[in-house]
mmCIF file of the C-alpha atoms, coordinates in Angstrom:
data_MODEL
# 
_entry.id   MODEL 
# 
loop_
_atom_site.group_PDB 
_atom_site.id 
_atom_site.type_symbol 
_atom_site.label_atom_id 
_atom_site.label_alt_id 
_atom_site.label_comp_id 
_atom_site.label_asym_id 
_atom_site.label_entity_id 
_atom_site.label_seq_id 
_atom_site.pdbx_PDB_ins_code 
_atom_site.Cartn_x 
_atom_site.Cartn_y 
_atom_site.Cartn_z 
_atom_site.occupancy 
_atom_site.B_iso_or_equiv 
_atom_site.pdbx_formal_charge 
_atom_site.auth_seq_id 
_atom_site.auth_comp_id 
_atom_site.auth_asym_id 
_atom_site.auth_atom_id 
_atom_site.pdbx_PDB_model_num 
ATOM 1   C CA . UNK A 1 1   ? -2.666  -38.083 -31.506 1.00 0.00 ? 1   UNK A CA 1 
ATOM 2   C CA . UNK A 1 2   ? -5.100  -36.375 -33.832 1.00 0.00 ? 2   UNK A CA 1 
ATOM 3   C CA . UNK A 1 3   ? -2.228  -35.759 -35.968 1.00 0.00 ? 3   UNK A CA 1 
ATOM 4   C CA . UNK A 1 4   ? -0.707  -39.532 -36.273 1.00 0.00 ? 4   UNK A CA 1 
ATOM 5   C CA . UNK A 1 5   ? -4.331  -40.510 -37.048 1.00 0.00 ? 5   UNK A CA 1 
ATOM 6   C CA . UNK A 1 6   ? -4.337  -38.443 -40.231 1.00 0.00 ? 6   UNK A CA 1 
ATOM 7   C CA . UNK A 1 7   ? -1.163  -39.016 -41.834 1.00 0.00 ? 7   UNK A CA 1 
ATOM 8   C CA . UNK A 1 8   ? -2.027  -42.833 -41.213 1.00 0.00 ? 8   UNK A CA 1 
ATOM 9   C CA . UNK A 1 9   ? -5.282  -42.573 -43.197 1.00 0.00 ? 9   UNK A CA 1 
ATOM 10  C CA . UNK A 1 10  ? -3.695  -40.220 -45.633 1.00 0.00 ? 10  UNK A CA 1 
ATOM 11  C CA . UNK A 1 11  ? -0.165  -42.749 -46.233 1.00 0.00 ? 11  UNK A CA 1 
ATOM 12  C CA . UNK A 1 12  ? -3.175  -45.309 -46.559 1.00 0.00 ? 12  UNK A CA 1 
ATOM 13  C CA . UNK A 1 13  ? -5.255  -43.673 -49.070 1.00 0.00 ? 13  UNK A CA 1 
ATOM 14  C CA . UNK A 1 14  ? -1.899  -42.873 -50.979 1.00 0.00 ? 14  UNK A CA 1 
ATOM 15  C CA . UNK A 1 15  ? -0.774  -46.294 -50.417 1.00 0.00 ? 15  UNK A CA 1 
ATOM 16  C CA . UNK A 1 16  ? -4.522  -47.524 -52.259 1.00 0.00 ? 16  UNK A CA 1 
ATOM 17  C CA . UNK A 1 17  ? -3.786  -45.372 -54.910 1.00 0.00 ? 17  UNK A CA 1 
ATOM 18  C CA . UNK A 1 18  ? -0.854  -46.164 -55.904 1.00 0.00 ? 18  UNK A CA 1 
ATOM 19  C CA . UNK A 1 19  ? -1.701  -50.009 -55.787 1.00 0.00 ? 19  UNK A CA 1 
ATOM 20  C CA . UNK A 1 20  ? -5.131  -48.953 -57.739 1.00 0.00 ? 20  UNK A CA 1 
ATOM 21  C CA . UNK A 1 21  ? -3.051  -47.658 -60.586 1.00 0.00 ? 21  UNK A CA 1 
ATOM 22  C CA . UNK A 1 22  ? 0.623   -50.109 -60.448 1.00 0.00 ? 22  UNK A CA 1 
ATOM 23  C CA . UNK A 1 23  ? 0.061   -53.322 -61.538 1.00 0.00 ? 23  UNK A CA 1 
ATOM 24  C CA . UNK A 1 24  ? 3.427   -53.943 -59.944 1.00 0.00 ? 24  UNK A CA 1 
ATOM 25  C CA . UNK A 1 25  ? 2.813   -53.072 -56.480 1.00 0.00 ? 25  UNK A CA 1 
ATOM 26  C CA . UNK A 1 26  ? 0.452   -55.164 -55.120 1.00 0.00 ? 26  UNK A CA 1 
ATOM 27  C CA . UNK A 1 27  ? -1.562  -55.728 -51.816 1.00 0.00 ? 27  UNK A CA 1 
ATOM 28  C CA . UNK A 1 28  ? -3.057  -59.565 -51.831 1.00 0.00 ? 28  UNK A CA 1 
ATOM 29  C CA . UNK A 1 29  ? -5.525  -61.321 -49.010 1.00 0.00 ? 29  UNK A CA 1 
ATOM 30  C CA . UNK A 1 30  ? -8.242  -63.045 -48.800 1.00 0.00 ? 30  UNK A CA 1 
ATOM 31  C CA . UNK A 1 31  ? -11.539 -60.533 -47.757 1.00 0.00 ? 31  UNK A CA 1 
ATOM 32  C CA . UNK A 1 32  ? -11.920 -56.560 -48.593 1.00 0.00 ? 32  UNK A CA 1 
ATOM 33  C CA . UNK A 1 33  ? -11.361 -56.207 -44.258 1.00 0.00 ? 33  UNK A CA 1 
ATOM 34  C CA . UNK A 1 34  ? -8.281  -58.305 -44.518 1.00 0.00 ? 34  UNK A CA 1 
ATOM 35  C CA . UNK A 1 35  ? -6.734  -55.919 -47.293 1.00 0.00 ? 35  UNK A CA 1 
ATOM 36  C CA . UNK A 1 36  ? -7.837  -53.009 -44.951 1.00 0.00 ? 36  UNK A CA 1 
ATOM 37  C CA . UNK A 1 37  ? -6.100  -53.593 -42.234 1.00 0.00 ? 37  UNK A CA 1 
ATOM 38  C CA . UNK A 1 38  ? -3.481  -55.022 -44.094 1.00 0.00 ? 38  UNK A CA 1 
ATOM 39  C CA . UNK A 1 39  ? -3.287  -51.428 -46.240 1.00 0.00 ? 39  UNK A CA 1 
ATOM 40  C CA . UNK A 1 40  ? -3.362  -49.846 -42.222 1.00 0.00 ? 40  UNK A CA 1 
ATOM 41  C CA . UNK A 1 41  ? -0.580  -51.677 -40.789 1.00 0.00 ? 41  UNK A CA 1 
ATOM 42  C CA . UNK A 1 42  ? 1.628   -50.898 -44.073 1.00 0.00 ? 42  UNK A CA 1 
ATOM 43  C CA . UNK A 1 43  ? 0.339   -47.413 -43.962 1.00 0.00 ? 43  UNK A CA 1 
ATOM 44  C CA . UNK A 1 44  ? 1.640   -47.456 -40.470 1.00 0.00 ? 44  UNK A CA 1 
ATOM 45  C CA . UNK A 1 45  ? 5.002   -49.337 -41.398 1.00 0.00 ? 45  UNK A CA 1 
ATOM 46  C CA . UNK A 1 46  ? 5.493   -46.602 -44.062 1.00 0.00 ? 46  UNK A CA 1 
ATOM 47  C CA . UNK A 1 47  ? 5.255   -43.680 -41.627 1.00 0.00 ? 47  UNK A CA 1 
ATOM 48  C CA . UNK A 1 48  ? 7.550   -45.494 -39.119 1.00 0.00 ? 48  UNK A CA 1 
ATOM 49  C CA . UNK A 1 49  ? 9.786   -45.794 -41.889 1.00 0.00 ? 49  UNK A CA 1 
ATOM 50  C CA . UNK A 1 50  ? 9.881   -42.857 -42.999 1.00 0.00 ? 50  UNK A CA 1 
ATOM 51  C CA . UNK A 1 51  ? 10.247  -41.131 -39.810 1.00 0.00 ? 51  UNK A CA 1 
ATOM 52  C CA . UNK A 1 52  ? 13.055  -43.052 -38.998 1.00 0.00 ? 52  UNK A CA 1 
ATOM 53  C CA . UNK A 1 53  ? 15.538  -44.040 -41.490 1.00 0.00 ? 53  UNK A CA 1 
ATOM 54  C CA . UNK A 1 54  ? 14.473  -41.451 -44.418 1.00 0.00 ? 54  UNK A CA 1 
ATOM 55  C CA . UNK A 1 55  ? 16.035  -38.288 -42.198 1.00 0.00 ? 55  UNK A CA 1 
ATOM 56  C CA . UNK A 1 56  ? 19.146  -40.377 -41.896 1.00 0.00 ? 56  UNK A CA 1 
ATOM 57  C CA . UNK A 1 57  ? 19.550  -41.479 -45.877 1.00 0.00 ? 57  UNK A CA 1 
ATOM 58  C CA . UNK A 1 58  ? 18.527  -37.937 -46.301 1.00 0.00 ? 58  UNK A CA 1 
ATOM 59  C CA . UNK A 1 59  ? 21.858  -36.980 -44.055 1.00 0.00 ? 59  UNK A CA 1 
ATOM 60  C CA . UNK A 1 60  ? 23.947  -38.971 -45.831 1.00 0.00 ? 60  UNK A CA 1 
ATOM 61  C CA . UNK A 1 61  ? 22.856  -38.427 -49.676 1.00 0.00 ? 61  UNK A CA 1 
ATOM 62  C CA . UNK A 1 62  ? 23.152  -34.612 -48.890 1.00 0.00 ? 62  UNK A CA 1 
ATOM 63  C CA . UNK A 1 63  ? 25.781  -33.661 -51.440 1.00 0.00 ? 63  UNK A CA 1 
ATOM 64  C CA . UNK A 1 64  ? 23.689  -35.389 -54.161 1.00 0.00 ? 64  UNK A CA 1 
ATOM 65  C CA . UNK A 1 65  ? 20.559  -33.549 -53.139 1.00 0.00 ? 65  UNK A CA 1 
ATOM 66  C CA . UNK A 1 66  ? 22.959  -29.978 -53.630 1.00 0.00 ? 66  UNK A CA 1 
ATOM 67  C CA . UNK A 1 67  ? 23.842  -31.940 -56.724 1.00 0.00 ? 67  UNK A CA 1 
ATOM 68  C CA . UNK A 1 68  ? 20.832  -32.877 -58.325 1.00 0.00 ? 68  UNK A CA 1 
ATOM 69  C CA . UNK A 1 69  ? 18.571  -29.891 -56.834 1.00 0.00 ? 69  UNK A CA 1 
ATOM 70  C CA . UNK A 1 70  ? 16.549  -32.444 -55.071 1.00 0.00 ? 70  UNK A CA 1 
ATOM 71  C CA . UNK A 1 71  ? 15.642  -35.142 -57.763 1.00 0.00 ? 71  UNK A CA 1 
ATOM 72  C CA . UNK A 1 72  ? 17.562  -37.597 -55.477 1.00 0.00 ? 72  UNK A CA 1 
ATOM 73  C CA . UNK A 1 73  ? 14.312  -37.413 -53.802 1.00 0.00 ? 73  UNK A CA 1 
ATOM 74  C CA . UNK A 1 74  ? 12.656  -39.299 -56.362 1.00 0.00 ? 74  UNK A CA 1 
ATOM 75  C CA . UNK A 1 75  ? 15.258  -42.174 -55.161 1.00 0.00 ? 75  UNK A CA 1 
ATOM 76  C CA . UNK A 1 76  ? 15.134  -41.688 -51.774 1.00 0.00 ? 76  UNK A CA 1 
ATOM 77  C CA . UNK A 1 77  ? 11.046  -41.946 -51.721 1.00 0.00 ? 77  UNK A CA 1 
ATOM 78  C CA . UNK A 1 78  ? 11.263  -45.305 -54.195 1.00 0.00 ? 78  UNK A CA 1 
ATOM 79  C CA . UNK A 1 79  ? 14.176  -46.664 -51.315 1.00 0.00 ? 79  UNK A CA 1 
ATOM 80  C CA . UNK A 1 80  ? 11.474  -45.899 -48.907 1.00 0.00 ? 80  UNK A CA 1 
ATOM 81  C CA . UNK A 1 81  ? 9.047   -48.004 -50.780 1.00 0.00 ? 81  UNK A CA 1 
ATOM 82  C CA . UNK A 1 82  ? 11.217  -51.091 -51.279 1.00 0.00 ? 82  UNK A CA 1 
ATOM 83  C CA . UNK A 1 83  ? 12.057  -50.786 -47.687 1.00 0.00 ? 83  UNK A CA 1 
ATOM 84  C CA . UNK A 1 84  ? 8.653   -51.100 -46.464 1.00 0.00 ? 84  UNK A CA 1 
ATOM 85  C CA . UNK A 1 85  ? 7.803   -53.542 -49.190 1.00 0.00 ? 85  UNK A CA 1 
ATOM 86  C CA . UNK A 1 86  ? 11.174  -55.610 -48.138 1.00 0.00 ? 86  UNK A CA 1 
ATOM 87  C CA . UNK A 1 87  ? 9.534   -55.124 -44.048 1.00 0.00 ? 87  UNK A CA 1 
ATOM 88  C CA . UNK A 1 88  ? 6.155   -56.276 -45.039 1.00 0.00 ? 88  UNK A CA 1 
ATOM 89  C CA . UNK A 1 89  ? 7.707   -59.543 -46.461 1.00 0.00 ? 89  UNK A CA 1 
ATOM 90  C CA . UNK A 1 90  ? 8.848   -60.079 -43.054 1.00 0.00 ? 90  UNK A CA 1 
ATOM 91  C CA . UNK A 1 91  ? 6.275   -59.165 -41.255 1.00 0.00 ? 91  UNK A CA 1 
ATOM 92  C CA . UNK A 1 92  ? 4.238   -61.707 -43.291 1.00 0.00 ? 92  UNK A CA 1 
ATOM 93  C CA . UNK A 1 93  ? 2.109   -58.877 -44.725 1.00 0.00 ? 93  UNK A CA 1 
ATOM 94  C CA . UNK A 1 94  ? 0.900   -59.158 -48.368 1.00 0.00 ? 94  UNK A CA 1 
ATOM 95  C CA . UNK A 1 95  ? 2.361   -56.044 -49.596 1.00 0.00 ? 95  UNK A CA 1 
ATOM 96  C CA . UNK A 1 96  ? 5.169   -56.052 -52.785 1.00 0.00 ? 96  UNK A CA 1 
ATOM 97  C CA . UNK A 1 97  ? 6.879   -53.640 -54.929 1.00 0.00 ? 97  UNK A CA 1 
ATOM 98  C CA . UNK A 1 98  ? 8.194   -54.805 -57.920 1.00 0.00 ? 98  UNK A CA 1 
ATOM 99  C CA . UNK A 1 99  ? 11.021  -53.528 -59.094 1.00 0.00 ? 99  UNK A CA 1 
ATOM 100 C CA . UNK A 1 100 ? 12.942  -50.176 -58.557 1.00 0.00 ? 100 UNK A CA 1 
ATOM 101 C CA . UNK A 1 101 ? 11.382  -48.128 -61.457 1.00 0.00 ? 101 UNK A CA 1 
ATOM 102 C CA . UNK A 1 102 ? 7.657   -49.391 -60.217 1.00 0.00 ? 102 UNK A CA 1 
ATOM 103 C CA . UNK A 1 103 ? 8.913   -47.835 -56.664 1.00 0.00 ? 103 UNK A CA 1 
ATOM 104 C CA . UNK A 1 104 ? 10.207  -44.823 -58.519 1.00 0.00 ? 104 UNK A CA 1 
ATOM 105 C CA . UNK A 1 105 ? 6.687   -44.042 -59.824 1.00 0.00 ? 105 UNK A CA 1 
ATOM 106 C CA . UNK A 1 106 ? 4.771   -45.325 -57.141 1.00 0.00 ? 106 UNK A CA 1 
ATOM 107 C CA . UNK A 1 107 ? 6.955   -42.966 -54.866 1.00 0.00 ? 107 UNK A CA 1 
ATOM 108 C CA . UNK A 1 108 ? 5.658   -40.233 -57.051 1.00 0.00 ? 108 UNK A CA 1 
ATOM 109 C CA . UNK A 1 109 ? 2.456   -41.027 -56.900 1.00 0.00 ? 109 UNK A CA 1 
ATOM 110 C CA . UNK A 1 110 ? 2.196   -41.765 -53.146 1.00 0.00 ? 110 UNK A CA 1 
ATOM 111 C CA . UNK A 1 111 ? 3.849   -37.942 -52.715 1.00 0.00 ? 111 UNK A CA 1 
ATOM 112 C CA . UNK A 1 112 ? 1.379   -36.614 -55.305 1.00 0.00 ? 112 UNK A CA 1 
ATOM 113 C CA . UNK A 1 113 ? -1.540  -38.141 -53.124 1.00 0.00 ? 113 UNK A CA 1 
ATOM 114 C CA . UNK A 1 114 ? -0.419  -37.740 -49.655 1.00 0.00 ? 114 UNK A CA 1 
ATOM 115 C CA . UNK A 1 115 ? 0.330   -33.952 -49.999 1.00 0.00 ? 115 UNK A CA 1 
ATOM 116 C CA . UNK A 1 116 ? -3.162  -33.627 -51.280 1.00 0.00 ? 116 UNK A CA 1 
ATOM 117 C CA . UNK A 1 117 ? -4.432  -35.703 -48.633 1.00 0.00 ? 117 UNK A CA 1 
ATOM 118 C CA . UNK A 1 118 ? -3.096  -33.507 -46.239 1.00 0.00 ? 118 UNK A CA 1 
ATOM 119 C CA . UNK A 1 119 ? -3.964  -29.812 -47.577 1.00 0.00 ? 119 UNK A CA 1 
ATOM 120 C CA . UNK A 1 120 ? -7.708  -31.440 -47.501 1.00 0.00 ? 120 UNK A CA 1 
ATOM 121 C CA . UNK A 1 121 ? -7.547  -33.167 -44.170 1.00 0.00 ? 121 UNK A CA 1 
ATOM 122 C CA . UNK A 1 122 ? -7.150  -31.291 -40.754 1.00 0.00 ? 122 UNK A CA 1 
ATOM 123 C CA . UNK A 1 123 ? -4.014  -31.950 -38.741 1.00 0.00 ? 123 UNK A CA 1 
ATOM 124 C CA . UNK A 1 124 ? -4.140  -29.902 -35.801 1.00 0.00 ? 124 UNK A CA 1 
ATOM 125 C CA . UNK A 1 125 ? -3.227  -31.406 -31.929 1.00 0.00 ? 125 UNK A CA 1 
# 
């Protein structure tokens, strides 16, 4: 449980950063508690996300990851991001990415910050 808890906070705190510095991905609402838990529940749509379709794309692009020594990732991680973006749109959630290079980078820069994230906070069971 201890575990889910902290890669929730850290896709969050990834999440804020990457809206901090994109112009193009952006999380509106009305108060600073509203964008919060808004910021939580995408954090937690994210995870879910990527816990259950990423594996699968990851199955099925495996010849281009051989191909490209793994810089299909980069694509794969900005698919991730529209996906979630596309799910928070029905979800009603104020969360957008716009456009596929703006996911490309903000994929970057949520891997960047949730590896860090995660070296600095514990994860044990």
């Amino acid at each position: 449980m201890k575990n889910f808890v902290v890669k929730t906070i850290a896709n969050a705190g990834a999440l804020a950063v990457a809206i901090w510095l994109l112009q193009d991905i952006t999380l509106n609402g009305g108060s600073t508690g509203r964008k919060v838990l808004t910021l939580i529940v995408v954090a937690l749509l994210f995870g879910l996300v990527n816990f259950v379709v990423k594996p699968i794309v990851k199955l099925l692009t495996l010849p281009l990851f051989i191909l490209t020594l793994g810089l299909i990732t980069l694509v794969v991680n900005a698919l991730m991001l529209l996906l979630t973006s596309w799910l928070a749109g029905l979800s009603n959630l104020s969360f957008h990415v716009h456009g596929f290079w703006t996911a490309v980078l903000g994929g970057l820069i949520i891997s960047i910050v949730s590896w860090a994230l995660h070296v600095i906070l514990p994860d044990e069971d």
